[in-house]
Coordinates of C-alpha atoms in Angstrom, one line a residue:
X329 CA 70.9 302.2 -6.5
X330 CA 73.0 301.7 -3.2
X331 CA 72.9 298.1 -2.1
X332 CA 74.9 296.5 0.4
X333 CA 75.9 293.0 1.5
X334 CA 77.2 292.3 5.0
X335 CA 80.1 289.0 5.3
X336 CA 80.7 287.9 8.7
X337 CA 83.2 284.9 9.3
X338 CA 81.8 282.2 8.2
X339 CA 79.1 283.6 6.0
X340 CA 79.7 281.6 2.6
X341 CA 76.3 282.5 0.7
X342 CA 77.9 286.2 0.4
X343 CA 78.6 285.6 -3.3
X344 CA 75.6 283.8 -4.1
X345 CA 73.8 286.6 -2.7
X346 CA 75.5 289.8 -4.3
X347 CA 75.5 287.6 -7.9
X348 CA 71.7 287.8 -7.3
X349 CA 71.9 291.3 -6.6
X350 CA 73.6 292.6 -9.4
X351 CA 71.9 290.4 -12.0
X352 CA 68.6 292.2 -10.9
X353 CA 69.4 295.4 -9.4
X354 CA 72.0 296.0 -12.4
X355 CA 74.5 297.2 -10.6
X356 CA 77.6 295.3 -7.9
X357 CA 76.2 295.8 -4.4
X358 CA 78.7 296.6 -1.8
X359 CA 80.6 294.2 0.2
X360 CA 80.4 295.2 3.4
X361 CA 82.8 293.6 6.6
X362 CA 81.3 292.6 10.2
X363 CA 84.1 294.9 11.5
X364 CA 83.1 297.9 9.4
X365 CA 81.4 300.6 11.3
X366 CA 79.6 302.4 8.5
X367 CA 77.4 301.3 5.5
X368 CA 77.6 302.9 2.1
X369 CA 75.8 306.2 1.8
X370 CA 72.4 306.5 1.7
X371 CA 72.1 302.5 1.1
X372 CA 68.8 301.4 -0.5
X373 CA 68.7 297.9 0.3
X374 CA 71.0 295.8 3.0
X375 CA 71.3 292.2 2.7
X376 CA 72.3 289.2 5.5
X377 CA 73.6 286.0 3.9
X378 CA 73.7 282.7 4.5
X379 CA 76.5 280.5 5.9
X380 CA 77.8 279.7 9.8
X381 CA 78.7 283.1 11.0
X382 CA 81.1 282.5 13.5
X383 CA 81.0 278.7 12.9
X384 CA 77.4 278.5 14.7
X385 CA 79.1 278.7 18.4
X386 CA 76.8 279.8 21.0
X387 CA 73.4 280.0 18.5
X388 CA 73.3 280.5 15.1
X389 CA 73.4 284.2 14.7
X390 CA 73.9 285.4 18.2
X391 CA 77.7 286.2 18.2
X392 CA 76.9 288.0 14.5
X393 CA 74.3 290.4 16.0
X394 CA 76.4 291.6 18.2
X395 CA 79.1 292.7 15.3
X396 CA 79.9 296.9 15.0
X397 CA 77.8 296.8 11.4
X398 CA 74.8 295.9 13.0
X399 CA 74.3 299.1 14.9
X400 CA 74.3 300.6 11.5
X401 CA 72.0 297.9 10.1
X402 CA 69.3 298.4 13.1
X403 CA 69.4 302.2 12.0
X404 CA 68.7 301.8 9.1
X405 CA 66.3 299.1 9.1
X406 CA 64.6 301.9 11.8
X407 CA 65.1 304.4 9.1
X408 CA 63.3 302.1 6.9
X409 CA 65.7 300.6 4.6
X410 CA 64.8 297.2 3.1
X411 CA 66.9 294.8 5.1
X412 CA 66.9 291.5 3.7
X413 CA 67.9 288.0 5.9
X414 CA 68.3 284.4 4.4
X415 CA 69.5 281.4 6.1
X416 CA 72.2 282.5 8.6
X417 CA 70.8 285.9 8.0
X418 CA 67.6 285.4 8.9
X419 CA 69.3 284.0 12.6
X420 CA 71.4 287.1 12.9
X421 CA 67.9 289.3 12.3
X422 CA 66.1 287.3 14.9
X423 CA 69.1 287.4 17.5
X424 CA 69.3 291.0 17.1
X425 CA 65.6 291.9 17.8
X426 CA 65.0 293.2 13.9
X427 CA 62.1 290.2 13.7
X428 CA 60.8 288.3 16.5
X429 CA 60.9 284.7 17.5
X430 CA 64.0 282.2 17.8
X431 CA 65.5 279.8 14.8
X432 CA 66.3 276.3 17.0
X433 CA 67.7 272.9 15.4
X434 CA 65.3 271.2 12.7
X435 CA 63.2 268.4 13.7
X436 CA 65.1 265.4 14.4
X437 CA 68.4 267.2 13.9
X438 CA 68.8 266.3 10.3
X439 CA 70.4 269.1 8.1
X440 CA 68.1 269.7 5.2
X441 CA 69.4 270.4 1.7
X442 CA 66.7 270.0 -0.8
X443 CA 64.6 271.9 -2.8
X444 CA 61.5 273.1 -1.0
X445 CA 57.6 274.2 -1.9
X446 CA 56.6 277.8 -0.1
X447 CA 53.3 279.0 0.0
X448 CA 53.5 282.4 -0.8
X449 CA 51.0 283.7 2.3
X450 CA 50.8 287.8 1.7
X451 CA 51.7 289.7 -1.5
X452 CA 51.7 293.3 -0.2
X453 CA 55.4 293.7 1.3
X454 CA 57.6 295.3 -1.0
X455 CA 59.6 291.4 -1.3
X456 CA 56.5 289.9 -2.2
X457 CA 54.4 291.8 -4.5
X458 CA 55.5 290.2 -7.2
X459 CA 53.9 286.8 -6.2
X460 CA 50.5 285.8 -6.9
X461 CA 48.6 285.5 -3.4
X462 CA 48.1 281.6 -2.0
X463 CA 51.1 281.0 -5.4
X464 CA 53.1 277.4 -4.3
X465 CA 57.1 278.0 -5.5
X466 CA 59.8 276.3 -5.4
X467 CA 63.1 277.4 -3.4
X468 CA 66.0 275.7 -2.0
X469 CA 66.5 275.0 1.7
X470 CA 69.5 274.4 3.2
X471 CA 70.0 274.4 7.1
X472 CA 70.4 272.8 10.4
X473 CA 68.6 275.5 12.5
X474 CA 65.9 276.7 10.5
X475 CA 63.4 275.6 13.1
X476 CA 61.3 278.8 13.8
X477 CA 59.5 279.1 17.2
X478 CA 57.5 282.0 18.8
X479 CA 55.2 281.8 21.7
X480 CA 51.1 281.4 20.8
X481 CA 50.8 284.8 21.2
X482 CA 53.2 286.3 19.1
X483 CA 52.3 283.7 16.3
X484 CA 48.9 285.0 16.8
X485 CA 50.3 288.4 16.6
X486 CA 52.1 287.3 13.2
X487 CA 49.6 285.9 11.6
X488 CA 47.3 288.7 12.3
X489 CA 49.3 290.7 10.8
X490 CA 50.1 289.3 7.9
X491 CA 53.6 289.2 8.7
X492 CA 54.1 285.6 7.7
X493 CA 54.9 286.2 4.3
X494 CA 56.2 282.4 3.0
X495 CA 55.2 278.9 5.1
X496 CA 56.3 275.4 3.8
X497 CA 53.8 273.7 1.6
X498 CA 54.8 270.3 3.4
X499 CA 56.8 270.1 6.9
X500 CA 60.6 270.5 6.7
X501 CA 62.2 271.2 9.7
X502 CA 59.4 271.8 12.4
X503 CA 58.6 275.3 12.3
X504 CA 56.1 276.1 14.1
X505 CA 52.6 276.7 11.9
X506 CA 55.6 275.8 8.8
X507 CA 56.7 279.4 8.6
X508 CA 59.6 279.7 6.3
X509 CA 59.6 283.5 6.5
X510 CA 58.5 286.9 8.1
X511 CA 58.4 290.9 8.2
X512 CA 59.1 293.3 10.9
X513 CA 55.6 295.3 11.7
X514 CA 56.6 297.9 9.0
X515 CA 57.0 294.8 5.9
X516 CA 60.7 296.4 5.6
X517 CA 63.4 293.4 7.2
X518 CA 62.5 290.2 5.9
X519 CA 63.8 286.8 7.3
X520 CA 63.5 283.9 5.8
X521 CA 65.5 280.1 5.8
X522 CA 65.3 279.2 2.0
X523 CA 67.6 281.1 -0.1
X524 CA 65.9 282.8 -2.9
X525 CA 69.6 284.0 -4.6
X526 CA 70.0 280.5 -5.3
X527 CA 66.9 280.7 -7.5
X528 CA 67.4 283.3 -10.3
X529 CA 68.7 281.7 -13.2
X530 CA 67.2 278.7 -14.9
X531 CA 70.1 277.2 -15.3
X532 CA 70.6 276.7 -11.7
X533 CA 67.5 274.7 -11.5
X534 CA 64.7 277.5 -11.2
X535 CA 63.9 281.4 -11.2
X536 CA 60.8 281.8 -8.5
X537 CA 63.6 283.4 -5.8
X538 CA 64.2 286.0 -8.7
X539 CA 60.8 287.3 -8.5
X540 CA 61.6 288.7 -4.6
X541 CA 64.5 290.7 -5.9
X542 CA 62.9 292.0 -9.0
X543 CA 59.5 293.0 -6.2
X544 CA 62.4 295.0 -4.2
X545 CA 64.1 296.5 -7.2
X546 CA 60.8 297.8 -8.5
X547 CA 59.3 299.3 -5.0
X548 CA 62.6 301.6 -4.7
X549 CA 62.4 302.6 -8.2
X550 CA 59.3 303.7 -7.7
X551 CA 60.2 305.3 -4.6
X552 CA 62.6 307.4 -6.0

């Protein structure tokens, strides 16, 4: 299976991320540059990590979407290859119009580092299905512009749709309606703030991110 990771300066949750990968997936994911122009062939599964990409100058995200490898991560996220956006990632996805809606300073403009409770809202995307519907988990947060906003109607829209797949169990950093993460229209590019990577081994302090990777990993093998 074809994986890739995408590093953009400043990203610093690239290793966390591609750890994760290979623990599940069973095989080293790609690492691929901002600069690059191409992706690995026929990639299965693209990945956007956390950190500060670009120090966070401008808005978080906005200088990344513009990067060459995006072009090749819109087509194939329009292809329909699982793209995957935590954290900084899930900025970068929202700046470059893969999932709507804006990621603005938290509440109070307090960076928040903790561990945090998700509501696991719809179990039919191929990240997800390996949750129990309305399940509570527990993954870590760890951001200073995680605060999602969307216009009433596109909320609306979202939650319609069943495109808000994780919402905070208690209020963290203002999102709007406490979404924590959505899908595209498709359920294919998934954006969320906590970071499930850092949630696979018990050791670290709890498994429930591992669950989204195994979901993934299983959909594709069954897709083969």
């Amino acid at each position: 299976m074809n994986t890739a990771v995408v590093t953009f300066p400043g990203s610093n949750c690239d290793r966390d991320m591609m750890v994760a990968i290979a623990e599940v997936f069973g095989t080293a994911p790609t690492q691929v540059w901002h600069r690059d122009t191409a992706l690995p062939d026929r990639v299965d599964f693209i990945a956007l990590p956390g950190g500060f990409s670009y120090g966070d100058y401008l808005r978080s995200g906005a200088m990344a979407a513009n990067s060459p490898i995006m072009r090749e991560v819109k087509a194939a996220a329009a292809r329909g290859v699982p793209v995957l956006g935590v954290c900084n990632g899930f900025q970068v996805l929202a700046e470059a119009g893969l999932l709507p809606g804006a990621l603005m300073r938290n509440a109070g403009q307090r960076f928040v580092c903790r561990d945090a409770q998700l509501k696991v809202e719809n179990t039919q995307t191929r990240f997800t299905a390996g949750y129990d519907a309305g399940e509570t988990i527990t993954i870590p947060v760890a951001h200073h512009d995680g605060n999602y906003f969307a216009d009433d109607a596109t909320l609306d829209a979202l939650e319609g749709d069943g495109r808000v797949v994780f919402r905070y169990a208690h209020a963290t950093n203002g999102s709007r309606r406490d979404i924590a993460g959505i899908v595209n229209e498709s359920g294919t590019v998934l954006g969320m703030m906590p970071h499930p990577e850092r949630a696979i081994e018990a050791a670290h302090g709890g498994t429930d991110g591992r669950r989204l990777f195994e979901s993934l990993a299983r959909s594709l093998a069954e897709a083969d």
